[in-house]
PDB file of C-alpha atoms in Angstrom:
ATOM      1  CA  MET F   1      48.959 -11.075  21.034  1.00 42.00           C
ATOM      2  CA  GLY F   2      48.348  -9.931  17.475  1.00 42.00           C
ATOM      3  CA  ARG F   3      47.914 -13.513  16.365  1.00 45.00           C
ATOM      4  CA  VAL F   4      45.193 -14.163  18.937  1.00 45.00           C
ATOM      5  CA  LEU F   5      43.270 -11.139  17.669  1.00 47.00           C
ATOM      6  CA  MET F   6      43.713 -12.319  14.083  1.00 49.00           C
ATOM      7  CA  ASP F   7      42.438 -15.815  14.945  1.00 48.00           C
ATOM      8  CA  GLY F   8      39.472 -14.366  16.825  1.00 48.00           C
ATOM      9  CA  ALA F   9      38.584 -12.181  13.862  1.00 52.00           C
ATOM     10  CA  ALA F  10      38.905 -15.129  11.490  1.00 54.00           C
ATOM     11  CA  VAL F  11      36.510 -17.186  13.625  1.00 54.00           C
ATOM     12  CA  GLY F  12      34.167 -14.262  14.275  1.00 56.00           C
ATOM     13  CA  LEU F  13      33.604 -13.494  10.599  1.00 55.00           C
ATOM     14  CA  PRO F  14      32.100 -16.869   9.573  1.00 64.00           C
ATOM     15  CA  THR F  15      30.067 -16.957  12.794  1.00 64.00           C
ATOM     16  CA  GLY F  16      28.656 -13.537  11.985  1.00 70.00           C
ATOM     17  CA  LEU F  17      27.825 -14.639   8.448  1.00 69.00           C
ATOM     18  CA  VAL F  18      26.032 -17.744   9.711  1.00 73.00           C
ATOM     19  CA  GLY F  19      24.027 -15.625  12.150  1.00 80.00           C
ATOM     20  CA  ALA F  20      23.137 -13.155   9.414  1.00 81.00           C
ATOM     21  CA  GLY F  21      22.096 -15.996   7.113  1.00 86.00           C
ATOM     22  CA  ALA F  22      19.870 -17.487   9.804  1.00 87.00           C
ATOM     23  CA  THR F  23      18.286 -14.079  10.360  1.00 89.00           C
ATOM     24  CA  VAL F  24      17.559 -13.671   6.652  1.00 91.00           C
ATOM     25  CA  ILE F  25      16.021 -17.160   6.462  1.00 91.00           C
ATOM     26  CA  ALA F  26      13.856 -16.510   9.528  1.00 92.00           C
ATOM     27  CA  ALA F  27      12.678 -13.199   8.045  1.00 94.00           C
ATOM     28  CA  ALA F  28      11.816 -14.921   4.755  1.00 95.00           C
ATOM     29  CA  VAL F  29       9.807 -17.613   6.550  1.00 95.00           C
ATOM     30  CA  LEU F  30       7.878 -15.030   8.569  1.00 96.00           C
ATOM     31  CA  THR F  31       7.199 -12.954   5.446  1.00 96.00           C
ATOM     32  CA  ALA F  32       5.951 -15.992   3.532  1.00 95.00           C
ATOM     33  CA  ALA F  33       3.709 -17.063   6.417  1.00 95.00           C
ATOM     34  CA  SER F  34       2.321 -13.552   6.712  1.00 96.00           C
ATOM     35  CA  GLY F  35       1.604 -13.442   2.973  1.00 94.00           C
ATOM     36  CA  LEU F  36      -0.181 -16.790   3.079  1.00 93.00           C
ATOM     37  CA  LEU F  37      -2.319 -15.695   6.021  1.00 93.00           C
ATOM     38  CA  ALA F  38      -3.179 -12.418   4.292  1.00 92.00           C
ATOM     39  CA  ALA F  39      -4.155 -14.233   1.072  1.00 91.00           C
ATOM     40  CA  ARG F  40      -6.304 -16.646   3.032  1.00 91.00           C
ATOM     41  CA  TRP F  41      -7.962 -13.784   4.900  1.00 87.00           C
ATOM     42  CA  LYS F  42      -8.680 -11.884   1.667  1.00 89.00           C
ATOM     43  CA  THR F  43     -10.203 -14.912  -0.075  1.00 89.00           C
ATOM     44  CA  GLU F  44     -12.180 -16.097   2.949  1.00 82.00           C
ATOM     45  CA  GLN F  45     -15.893 -16.601   2.314  1.00 71.00           C
ATOM     46  CA  ARG F  46     -17.828 -14.410   4.705  1.00 70.00           C
ATOM     47  CA  PRO F  47     -21.532 -14.832   5.428  1.00 67.00           C
ATOM     48  CA  ALA F  48     -23.742 -12.204   3.782  1.00 65.00           C
ATOM     49  CA  SER F  49     -24.398  -9.317   6.132  1.00 62.00           C
ATOM     50  CA  ARG F  50     -27.979  -8.922   4.887  1.00 56.00           C
TER      51      ARG F  50
END
């Protein structure tokens, strides 16, 4: 019984690390995309209001 729990923990740890890594990568991609959109919005040429 103890061995099954040990094996489950050994498999669960790398799986958790992979999931955490994927989450960090997804967050980085979203942050980069948001930054690019914000930079584009700030540098956008707007027609003169007058």
